[in-house]
Coordinates of C-alpha atoms and ligand atoms in Angstrom, one line a residue:
X1 CA -5.3 -6.9 73.3
X2 CA -8.9 -7.9 73.3
X3 CA -9.9 -4.3 73.1
X4 CA -7.6 -3.6 70.1
X5 CA -9.0 -6.6 68.2
X6 CA -12.4 -5.4 68.8
X7 CA -11.8 -1.8 67.6
X8 CA -10.1 -3.1 64.5
X9 CA -13.3 -5.0 63.6
X10 CA -15.1 -1.7 63.9
X11 CA -12.6 0.6 62.3
X12 CA -11.7 -1.4 59.2
X13 CA -15.2 -1.3 57.6
X14 CA -15.4 2.4 58.6
X15 CA -12.1 3.2 56.8
X16 CA -13.2 1.3 53.7
X17 CA -16.5 3.2 53.7
X18 CA -14.6 6.5 53.9
X19 CA -12.3 5.5 51.1
X20 CA -15.3 4.4 49.0
X21 CA -17.2 7.6 49.7
X22 CA -14.3 9.9 48.9
X23 CA -13.4 8.1 45.8
X24 CA -17.1 8.0 44.8
X25 CA -17.1 11.8 44.9
X26 CA -14.7 12.1 42.0
X27 CA -15.8 9.1 40.1
X28 CA -17.8 9.7 37.0
X29 CA -21.4 8.4 37.1
X30 CA -22.5 6.9 33.8
X31 CA -25.7 7.8 31.9
X32 CA -28.8 6.1 33.2
X33 CA -30.3 5.3 29.9
X34 CA -33.9 5.5 28.9
X35 CA -35.7 5.5 25.5
X36 CA -38.5 8.0 25.4
X37 CA -41.7 7.7 23.4
X38 CA -41.8 4.8 21.1
X39 CA -38.5 3.3 22.2
X40 CA -36.6 3.8 19.0
X41 CA -32.8 4.1 19.4
X42 CA -32.8 7.7 18.5
X43 CA -34.9 8.7 21.6
X44 CA -32.1 7.8 24.0
X45 CA -31.8 10.2 27.0
X46 CA -30.0 10.1 30.3
X47 CA -32.4 10.1 33.2
X48 CA -31.8 12.0 36.4
X49 CA -33.8 11.3 39.6
X50 CA -33.5 12.6 43.1
X51 CA -31.1 9.8 43.8
X52 CA -29.1 9.5 40.7
X53 CA -27.7 11.7 38.0
X54 CA -24.8 11.1 35.6
X55 CA -21.7 13.3 36.1
X56 CA -18.3 13.8 34.7
X57 CA -15.2 15.4 36.0
X58 CA -12.5 17.1 33.9
X59 CA -9.3 15.2 34.5
X60 CA -6.0 17.1 34.2
X61 CA -3.8 15.2 31.7
X62 CA -0.3 14.3 33.0
X63 CA 2.7 15.0 30.9
X64 CA 2.9 12.7 27.9
X65 CA -0.7 11.8 28.1
X66 CA -4.0 13.0 26.8
X67 CA -7.6 12.6 28.1
X68 CA -10.5 12.1 25.8
X69 CA -14.3 12.3 26.3
X70 CA -16.6 11.0 23.7
X71 CA -20.4 11.1 23.0
X72 CA -22.1 9.4 20.0
X73 CA -25.3 8.5 18.3
X74 CA -24.6 4.9 19.3
X75 CA -25.0 6.0 23.0
X76 CA -21.6 7.1 24.5
X77 CA -22.0 10.1 26.8
X78 CA -18.8 11.7 27.9
X79 CA -17.0 8.4 27.9
X80 CA -13.6 9.1 29.3
X81 CA -10.3 7.4 28.5
X82 CA -6.6 8.3 28.4
X83 CA -3.9 7.7 25.9
X84 CA -0.2 8.3 25.5
X85 CA 1.3 10.9 23.2
X86 CA 3.7 9.3 20.7
X87 CA 6.7 10.8 18.9
X88 CA 5.7 12.2 15.6
X89 CA 6.1 9.7 12.8
X90 CA 7.0 11.4 9.6
X91 CA 5.6 8.5 7.5
X92 CA 2.4 8.2 9.5
X93 CA -0.4 7.4 7.1
X94 CA -3.8 8.6 8.3
X95 CA -6.8 9.9 6.4
X96 CA -7.0 13.0 8.6
X97 CA -4.0 15.0 9.9
X98 CA -4.7 17.9 12.2
X99 CA -1.8 20.2 13.1
X100 CA -2.2 22.4 16.2
X101 CA -0.3 25.6 16.6
X102 CA -0.8 27.3 20.0
X103 CA 1.4 30.2 18.9
X104 CA -1.3 31.4 16.5
X105 CA -4.2 32.6 18.7
X106 CA -7.6 34.2 18.0
X107 CA -10.4 35.4 20.2
X108 CA -10.5 35.0 24.0
X109 CA -13.6 33.0 25.1
X110 CA -15.9 34.5 27.7
X111 CA -18.3 31.7 28.3
X112 CA -21.0 29.3 27.5
X113 CA -24.5 29.0 28.9
X114 CA -28.3 29.0 28.4
X115 CA -31.3 31.1 29.1
X116 CA -33.2 31.3 32.3
X117 CA -36.5 32.1 30.7
X118 CA -39.7 32.0 32.8
X119 CA -40.5 28.7 31.1
X120 CA -37.2 27.2 32.1
X121 CA -37.2 28.5 35.7
X122 CA -40.9 27.5 36.3
X123 CA -40.3 24.1 34.8
X124 CA -37.2 23.6 36.9
X125 CA -39.1 24.6 40.0
X126 CA -41.9 22.1 39.2
X127 CA -39.4 19.3 40.1
X128 CA -40.2 20.1 43.8
X129 CA -37.7 17.6 45.3
X130 CA -34.7 19.8 46.4
X131 CA -32.3 17.0 45.6
X132 CA -33.6 16.7 42.1
X133 CA -33.5 20.4 41.6
X134 CA -30.0 20.4 42.8
X135 CA -29.1 17.6 40.4
X136 CA -30.2 19.9 37.6
X137 CA -28.0 22.7 38.9
X138 CA -25.0 20.4 39.3
X139 CA -25.5 19.0 35.8
X140 CA -25.4 22.4 34.2
X141 CA -23.2 24.5 36.4
X142 CA -20.8 22.6 38.6
X143 CA -17.5 20.9 38.1
X144 CA -19.3 17.5 37.9
X145 CA -21.5 19.0 35.2
X146 CA -21.0 21.0 32.1
X147 CA -19.8 24.2 33.9
X148 CA -22.0 26.9 32.5
X149 CA -20.6 30.3 33.3
X150 CA -23.0 32.5 31.3
X151 CA -26.8 32.9 31.7
X152 CA -29.2 34.9 29.7
X153 CA -32.2 36.3 31.5
X154 CA -35.2 38.0 29.9
X155 CA -36.0 41.4 31.5
X156 CA -39.7 40.8 32.1
X157 CA -41.7 38.3 30.1
X158 CA -41.3 36.6 26.7
X159 CA -43.4 34.2 24.7
X160 CA -41.9 31.5 27.0
X161 CA -43.8 32.8 30.0
X162 CA -47.2 31.7 31.3
X163 CA -48.6 35.2 30.8
X164 CA -47.7 38.5 29.1
X165 CA -46.2 41.1 31.4
X166 CA -43.5 43.7 31.9
X167 CA -42.5 45.7 35.0
X168 CA -44.3 48.9 36.1
X169 CA -47.4 48.2 33.9
X170 CA -49.4 50.4 36.3
X171 CA -49.9 53.3 36.7
X172 CA -49.8 53.9 32.9
X173 CA -47.7 56.8 31.5
X174 CA -45.7 56.7 34.7
X175 CA -42.4 58.2 33.3
X176 CA -40.9 58.3 36.8
X177 CA -41.5 54.5 37.1
X178 CA -42.8 55.0 40.6
X179 CA -44.2 51.5 40.8
X180 CA -41.2 49.5 39.5
X181 CA -40.9 46.1 41.1
X182 CA -39.7 42.7 39.8
X183 CA -42.3 40.1 39.1
X184 CA -43.2 36.9 41.0
X185 CA -41.5 35.0 38.2
X186 CA -38.2 36.7 39.2
X187 CA -38.4 36.1 42.9
X188 CA -39.9 32.7 42.9
X189 CA -38.2 31.1 39.9
X190 CA -35.6 32.9 37.9
X191 CA -33.4 34.4 40.7
X192 CA -33.4 31.2 42.7
X193 CA -32.2 29.3 39.6
X194 CA -29.5 31.8 38.7
X195 CA -28.3 32.0 42.3
X196 CA -28.1 28.2 42.7
X197 CA -26.1 28.1 39.5
X198 CA -23.8 31.0 40.7
X199 CA -23.1 29.0 43.9
X200 CA -22.4 25.8 42.1
X201 CA -20.4 27.3 39.3
X202 CA -16.6 27.0 38.9
X203 CA -16.2 30.6 37.6
X204 CA -18.3 33.8 38.1
X205 CA -21.5 33.6 36.1
X206 CA -21.9 36.4 33.5
X207 CA -25.5 37.3 33.3
X208 CA -26.9 38.8 30.1
X209 CA -30.2 40.7 30.2
X210 CA -32.5 41.5 27.3
X211 CA -36.0 43.0 27.1
X212 CA -38.6 41.5 24.8
X213 CA -41.3 44.1 25.4
X214 CA -41.6 47.1 27.7
X215 CA -45.0 47.8 29.4
X216 CA -47.5 48.5 26.6
X217 CA -48.0 52.1 27.6
X218 CA -44.5 52.9 26.4
X219 CA -45.3 51.6 23.0
X220 CA -47.1 53.0 19.9
X221 CA -49.4 50.0 19.6
X222 CA -50.2 49.7 23.3
X223 CA -49.6 45.9 23.2
X224 CA -47.0 43.3 23.9
X225 CA -47.0 41.8 20.4
X226 CA -47.2 43.2 16.9
X227 CA -45.7 46.0 14.9
X228 CA -44.5 48.7 17.4
X229 CA -42.1 51.5 18.3
X230 CA -41.1 53.0 21.5
X231 CA -43.0 56.3 22.0
X232 CA -40.5 59.1 21.5
X233 CA -41.2 60.7 24.9
X234 CA -40.3 57.4 26.6
X235 CA -36.7 57.0 25.3
X236 CA -35.4 58.1 28.7
X237 CA -38.1 56.2 30.6
X238 CA -36.9 53.0 28.9
X239 CA -33.3 53.7 29.8
X240 CA -34.4 54.2 33.4
X241 CA -36.4 51.1 33.2
X242 CA -33.2 49.1 32.5
X243 CA -31.3 50.9 35.2
X244 CA -34.0 49.9 37.7
X245 CA -33.9 46.4 36.6
X246 CA -30.1 46.2 37.2
X247 CA -30.6 47.7 40.6
X248 CA -33.3 45.2 41.6
X249 CA -31.3 42.2 40.3
X250 CA -28.1 43.4 42.1
X251 CA -30.2 43.8 45.3
X252 CA -31.4 40.3 44.9
X253 CA -27.8 39.0 44.6
X254 CA -27.5 38.8 40.9
X255 CA -25.1 41.2 39.3
X256 CA -25.7 41.6 35.6
X257 CA -22.7 41.5 33.2
X258 CA -24.3 42.9 30.0
X259 CA -27.6 44.0 28.4
X260 CA -28.6 44.2 24.8
X261 CA -30.6 47.0 23.3
X262 CA -33.5 44.7 22.4
X263 CA -34.3 41.1 21.8
X264 CA -34.9 40.5 18.1
X265 CA -35.8 44.1 17.2
X266 CA -36.5 43.1 13.6
X267 CA -39.5 41.2 14.8
X268 CA -41.4 44.2 16.0
X269 CA -40.2 46.2 13.0
X270 CA -42.1 44.2 10.4
X271 CA -45.8 43.5 10.7
X272 CA -46.5 40.4 8.6
X273 CA -45.0 37.6 10.8
X274 CA -47.6 34.9 11.6
X275 CA -46.3 34.0 15.0
X276 CA -46.2 37.2 17.1
X277 CA -44.4 37.3 20.4
X278 CA -43.5 40.0 22.9
X279 CA -41.3 42.5 21.1
X280 CA -40.4 46.1 20.4
X281 CA -39.5 47.4 16.9
X282 CA -36.8 50.0 16.3
X283 CA -35.6 52.3 13.5
X284 CA -31.9 52.8 13.4
X285 CA -32.5 56.4 14.0
X286 CA -34.4 55.9 17.2
X287 CA -32.0 53.2 18.3
X288 CA -29.1 55.7 17.9
X289 CA -31.0 58.4 19.9
X290 CA -31.7 55.8 22.6
X291 CA -28.1 54.6 22.8
X292 CA -26.3 57.9 22.6
X293 CA -28.6 60.2 24.5
X294 CA -30.4 57.9 27.0
X295 CA -29.1 54.3 27.7
X296 CA -25.4 55.1 27.3
X297 CA -25.3 58.2 29.5
X298 CA -27.6 56.6 32.1
X299 CA -25.4 53.6 32.5
X300 CA -21.9 55.1 31.9
X301 CA -22.7 58.1 34.1
X302 CA -20.3 59.2 36.9
X303 CA -23.0 58.4 39.4
X304 CA -24.1 55.1 37.8
X305 CA -23.6 51.9 39.7
X306 CA -23.3 50.0 36.4
X307 CA -20.5 51.8 34.5
X308 CA -18.8 48.6 33.5
X309 CA -21.8 46.8 32.1
X310 CA -21.5 45.6 28.5
X311 CA -24.0 47.2 26.1
X312 CA -24.7 45.0 23.1
X313 CA -26.6 45.7 20.0
X314 CA -28.4 43.3 17.6
X315 CA -29.5 40.3 19.6
X316 CA -31.2 39.2 16.4
X317 CA -30.9 36.8 13.4
X318 CA -27.5 36.5 12.0
X319 CA -28.2 38.4 8.8
X320 CA -29.3 41.4 10.8
X321 CA -25.7 42.0 11.9
X322 CA -25.5 44.0 8.7
X323 CA -28.3 46.2 10.0
X324 CA -27.7 46.3 13.7
X325 CA -23.9 46.5 13.5
X326 CA -22.5 47.4 10.1
X327 CA -25.1 50.0 9.1
X328 CA -25.7 51.3 12.6
X329 CA -22.0 52.0 13.4
X330 CA -21.4 53.3 9.8
X331 CA -24.3 55.7 9.7
X332 CA -24.1 56.6 13.4
X333 CA -20.5 56.1 14.5
X334 CA -21.4 58.0 17.7
X335 CA -23.0 54.7 19.0
X336 CA -19.5 53.1 19.1
X337 CA -18.5 54.9 22.3
X338 CA -21.2 53.0 24.1
X339 CA -21.5 49.7 22.2
X340 CA -19.2 46.8 23.3
X341 CA -20.4 44.4 20.7
X342 CA -23.2 42.8 18.8
X343 CA -25.2 39.6 19.5
X344 CA -26.6 37.2 17.0
X345 CA -29.1 34.4 17.0
X346 CA -29.0 31.1 15.2
X347 CA -32.2 31.1 13.2
X348 CA -32.2 31.3 9.4
X349 CA -28.4 31.1 9.3
X350 CA -28.2 29.3 6.0
X351 CA -29.0 32.5 4.2
X352 CA -25.8 34.2 5.2
X353 CA -22.3 33.0 5.5
X354 CA -20.8 33.0 9.0
X355 CA -17.8 34.9 7.7
X356 CA -19.9 38.1 7.9
X357 CA -19.4 37.8 11.6
X358 CA -15.7 38.0 11.6
X359 CA -15.7 40.6 8.8
X360 CA -18.1 42.8 10.8
X361 CA -15.5 43.3 13.6
X362 CA -12.4 43.7 11.5
X363 CA -12.6 47.5 11.5
X364 CA -13.6 47.6 15.2
X365 CA -10.9 46.2 17.4
X366 CA -12.0 45.7 20.9
X367 CA -15.6 45.1 19.9
X368 CA -17.0 41.5 20.1
X369 CA -19.6 39.2 18.6
X370 CA -21.5 36.9 20.9
X371 CA -24.1 34.2 20.0
X372 CA -27.1 34.6 22.3
X373 CA -29.7 32.2 21.1
X374 CA -30.1 28.9 19.4
X375 CA -33.0 26.5 19.7
X376 CA -33.9 23.3 17.9
X377 CA -37.4 22.1 16.9
X378 CA -38.6 25.7 16.7
X379 CA -38.4 26.4 13.0
X380 CA -40.0 24.0 10.5
X381 CA -36.6 23.0 9.0
X382 CA -35.4 21.7 12.4
X383 CA -38.6 19.8 13.2
X384 CA -37.7 16.7 11.3
X385 CA -34.3 16.4 13.1
X386 CA -33.7 13.3 15.1
X387 CA -32.3 13.6 18.5
X388 CA -28.6 13.1 17.6
X389 CA -29.2 15.3 14.7
X390 CA -30.0 18.2 17.1
X391 CA -26.7 17.4 18.9
X392 CA -24.9 17.8 15.6
X393 CA -26.8 21.0 14.9
X394 CA -25.7 22.5 18.2
X395 CA -22.1 21.4 17.9
X396 CA -21.9 22.7 14.3
X397 CA -23.4 26.0 15.5
X398 CA -20.8 26.4 18.2
X399 CA -17.9 25.4 15.9
X400 CA -19.1 27.7 13.1
X401 CA -19.6 30.6 15.6
X402 CA -16.3 30.2 17.4
X403 CA -14.4 29.8 14.2
X404 CA -15.7 33.3 13.4
X405 CA -14.4 35.0 16.5
X406 CA -17.5 34.7 18.6
X407 CA -16.5 35.1 22.3
X408 CA -19.5 33.5 23.9
X409 CA -22.4 31.2 23.1
X410 CA -25.7 30.8 24.9
X411 CA -28.5 28.4 24.2
X412 CA -32.2 29.3 24.6
X413 CA -34.4 27.7 27.3
X414 CA -32.2 25.6 29.7
X415 CA -35.2 23.2 30.1
X416 CA -38.8 22.9 29.2
X417 CA -41.7 20.6 30.1
X418 CA -42.4 17.4 28.1
X419 CA -44.6 19.3 25.6
X420 CA -41.9 21.9 24.9
X421 CA -43.6 24.7 26.8
X422 CA -45.0 26.6 28.7
X423 CA -45.5 29.4 26.2
X424 CA -48.4 31.9 26.5
X425 CA -48.6 32.1 22.7
X426 CA -48.8 28.4 22.3
X427 CA -45.3 28.0 20.8
X428 CA -43.5 24.7 21.4
X429 CA -39.7 24.0 20.9
X430 CA -37.1 21.5 22.1
X431 CA -34.5 22.1 24.9
X432 CA -31.4 20.2 26.0
X433 CA -33.2 19.1 29.2
X434 CA -36.8 18.0 29.4
X435 CA -38.6 18.0 32.7
X436 CA -41.0 15.2 33.7
X437 CA -42.3 16.7 36.9
X438 CA -45.0 14.0 37.3
X439 CA -42.4 11.2 37.3
X440 CA -40.0 13.2 39.4
X441 CA -37.3 12.9 36.7
X442 CA -35.5 15.0 34.1
X443 CA -34.0 13.9 30.9
X444 CA -30.7 15.1 29.3
X445 CA -30.9 14.9 25.6
X446 CA -27.9 14.7 23.2
X447 CA -27.9 18.5 22.8
X448 CA -26.9 18.8 26.5
X449 CA -23.8 16.7 25.8
X450 CA -23.1 18.5 22.6
X451 CA -22.8 21.8 24.5
X452 CA -20.9 20.2 27.3
X453 CA -18.1 19.0 25.0
X454 CA -17.2 22.7 24.7
X455 CA -18.6 24.5 27.8
X456 CA -17.0 22.1 30.3
X457 CA -13.5 22.0 28.7
X458 CA -13.1 25.5 27.4
X459 CA -13.0 27.7 30.5
X460 CA -13.3 31.5 30.4
X461 CA -10.0 33.1 29.2
X462 CA -9.2 30.2 26.8
X463 CA -7.9 31.4 23.4
X464 CA -8.8 29.7 20.2
X465 CA -5.7 28.5 18.4
X466 CA -4.9 27.5 14.9
X467 CA -5.6 24.0 13.8
X468 CA -4.7 23.1 10.2
X469 CA -6.4 20.2 8.5
X470 CA -4.1 18.6 5.9
X471 CA -6.7 16.6 4.2
X472 CA -10.3 16.9 3.0
X473 CA -12.6 15.7 5.7
X474 CA -16.1 16.0 7.1
X475 CA -14.7 16.1 10.7
X476 CA -15.0 19.7 12.0
X477 CA -12.7 20.9 14.7
X478 CA -12.0 23.8 17.1
X479 CA -8.9 24.1 19.3
X480 CA -8.1 26.2 22.3
X481 CA -5.2 27.1 24.7
X482 CA -6.8 27.2 28.2
X483 CA -5.6 29.3 31.1
X484 CA -4.4 26.0 32.7
X485 CA -1.9 25.8 29.8
X486 CA -3.6 22.8 28.3
X487 CA -4.7 22.3 24.7
X488 CA -8.3 21.4 24.2
X489 CA -9.7 20.2 20.9
X490 CA -13.3 19.4 20.0
X491 CA -14.0 17.2 17.0
X492 CA -17.4 16.8 15.4
X493 CA -17.7 13.7 13.2
X494 CA -20.9 13.6 11.2
X495 CA -19.9 10.6 9.2
X496 CA -18.6 7.0 9.7
X497 CA -15.8 6.0 12.0
X498 CA -12.5 7.8 11.4
X499 CA -8.9 7.7 12.5
X500 CA -7.5 11.1 13.2
X501 CA -3.9 12.1 13.8
X502 CA -3.5 15.2 16.0
X503 CA -0.1 16.8 15.7
X504 CA 1.4 19.0 18.4
X505 CA 5.0 19.9 17.9
X506 CA 7.0 16.7 17.8
X507 CA 4.2 14.7 19.3
X508 CA 1.1 13.0 17.9
X509 CA -2.0 11.4 19.2
X510 CA -3.9 9.0 17.0
X511 CA -7.6 8.9 17.9
X512 CA -10.4 6.6 16.6
X513 CA -13.5 8.6 16.3
X514 CA -16.8 6.8 16.6
X515 CA -19.3 7.2 13.8
X516 CA -21.5 10.3 14.4
X517 CA -19.7 11.4 17.5
X518 CA -18.4 14.5 19.3
X519 CA -15.0 14.1 21.0
X520 CA -13.0 16.4 23.3
X521 CA -9.3 15.8 23.8
X522 CA -7.2 17.6 26.3
X523 CA -3.4 17.5 26.7
X524 CA -0.6 19.7 28.2
X525 CA 0.7 22.5 26.0
X526 CA 4.1 21.2 25.0
X527 CA 5.2 24.5 23.2
Ligands
NAG1 C1 -40.2 6.5 16.7 O1 -39.8 7.9 16.9 C2 -38.7 8.3 16.0 C3 -38.3 9.6 16.5 O2 -39.3 10.5 16.8 C4 -39.2 8.2 14.6 O3 -38.2 8.6 13.7 C5 -39.6 6.8 14.3 O4 -40.1 6.7 13.0 C6 -40.6 6.3 15.3 N1 -40.8 4.8 15.0 C7 -42.0 4.2 15.1 C8 -42.0 2.8 14.9 O5 -43.0 4.9 15.3
NAG2 C1 -48.3 48.8 41.2 O1 -48.1 47.6 40.5 C2 -48.9 46.5 41.0 C3 -48.6 45.3 40.3 O2 -47.2 45.0 40.4 C4 -50.4 46.8 40.9 O3 -51.1 45.8 41.5 C5 -50.7 48.2 41.5 O4 -52.0 48.5 41.3 C6 -49.8 49.3 41.0 N1 -50.0 50.5 41.8 C7 -50.5 51.6 41.2 C8 -50.6 52.8 42.1 O5 -50.8 51.6 40.0
NAG3 C1 -26.2 61.2 35.3 O1 -27.2 60.7 36.2 C2 -27.8 61.7 36.9 C3 -28.7 61.0 37.9 O2 -29.4 60.0 37.3 C4 -28.6 62.7 36.0 O3 -29.2 63.7 36.7 C5 -27.6 63.2 35.0 O4 -28.3 64.0 34.0 C6 -26.8 62.1 34.3 N1 -25.8 62.7 33.5 C7 -25.8 62.4 32.2 C8 -24.6 63.0 31.4 O5 -26.6 61.8 31.6
NAG4 C1 -23.4 30.3 14.4 O1 -23.5 29.2 13.6 C2 -24.7 29.1 12.8 C3 -24.7 27.8 12.1 O2 -25.3 26.9 12.9 C4 -24.8 30.3 12.0 O3 -26.0 30.2 11.3 C5 -24.7 31.5 12.8 O4 -24.8 32.6 12.0 C6 -23.5 31.5 13.5 N1 -23.4 32.7 14.4 C7 -22.2 33.3 14.6 C8 -22.3 34.4 15.5 O5 -21.2 32.8 14.1

């Protein structure tokens, strides 16, 4: 008797501790708020330290219920709540009615992610504390974070590196690439980040490679920057260069899903741009030769280990889709046997309507458009944007892109230092996560949550579905049918508080959207 009493005293607190620990594991951790710089309301970030980092889990809605997550300029970050679906009221009076129809489907989503540039990976590594580095990985890749499943990795250096470099720079004119190795940046920074993300991720991570500049000896100007072409006798060398990169990444545990022909080829094709960065210019003629006689046969060869890799053209400003897709495949249709799709970047979008993206693919079933780069604070028109303004910019970009049949979306640098670097050309831009290595902290900016409202809740294999807006509104929307047979809808409200009625069959959900907010709602598919 005495013994039992004694053990109860010991066991009860232990059981309580276990219950607390296990429930803590799936409890969302709120944002640890901090105002950067001058403390104005618009500099709000969420701080992660080695001991604390905010998190959010995706809760499966039960039948008859919906789950919503909301972030806003006023300071909500993935605030989760649930509501009950109601029977549709025919006389319901709301300013905004949104009717979902999961029987009308569009493109299948492949994924969301960001770029593991040298700058991002070096800055991540500068956090030193393994727990803090892991909090970054969890935040971006795991089920308690925003579930990235796509990462873009530069093949060699970019301007967002601490030096200019490519692989096999020496010996020069080494067409056999006898000295091909990866760089210290790959082994010490980029591969560890990618592998940590792959381990934490909920789905296989699709890695997209792109080259900014080959070694200078392959180029007409013998330099990393400036107006250039690939020397004609190095077209096959350049294809082999990519094959070797794929081999080395696979050997290091990172299988690559797709590569583009070049990053921003237009940049090296014109010679009057003030800010030069690592690049390679192309004529459509050379590009075709390269695709059809060199890269294509090298990768899709019987003996190739990379037969299934996606080959993507473009990877440049949106308006260049007319050049690197429409014109390329019209003038040189032989490229179509090798090209899986075209990639576009965000910059200078306002000069061309997004509809050119869906139009571009109408005649080419099976080919895709993917958005591979956006970045805020980099072009003068973005510089004035406030912090929540950048979240809106990102959410608007994703909505516009995915409304136009884009299958995947990747951001530029996953993180940068507090100055927006490093960058060997002196360039400075913003990123969703800023790293303060000295303080042993990192900061999640509103852009991070803006991406997460999509990336976390729209898993690979989701299909965009029809959503009809019955009234004129500034609230933008996207809706999906997920592989879990749920319906996910993301709403971007750039204006004042709104009441929105979402209609699904004979049911409705009435949501109050905060002013300047992004909301994700998930419910079971009742169709
Ligand atoms: C503080 O910073 C914000 C954002 O950078 C800026 O808009 C605002 O004018 C600044 N306020 C003061 C008092 O300096
Ligand atoms: C091979 O490349 C390394 C740099 O990665 C360089 O130090 C070395 O000199 C090169 N070897 C030859 C034979 O050029
Ligand atoms: C396939 O690859 C092998 C080895 O790299 C090469 O010898 C052959 O020419 C390639 N075939 C084609 C059609 O490119
Ligand atoms: C993505 O959206 C932006 C608007 O922010 C637009 O400029 C860009 O062209 C779009 N890209 C695609 C592929 O739809």
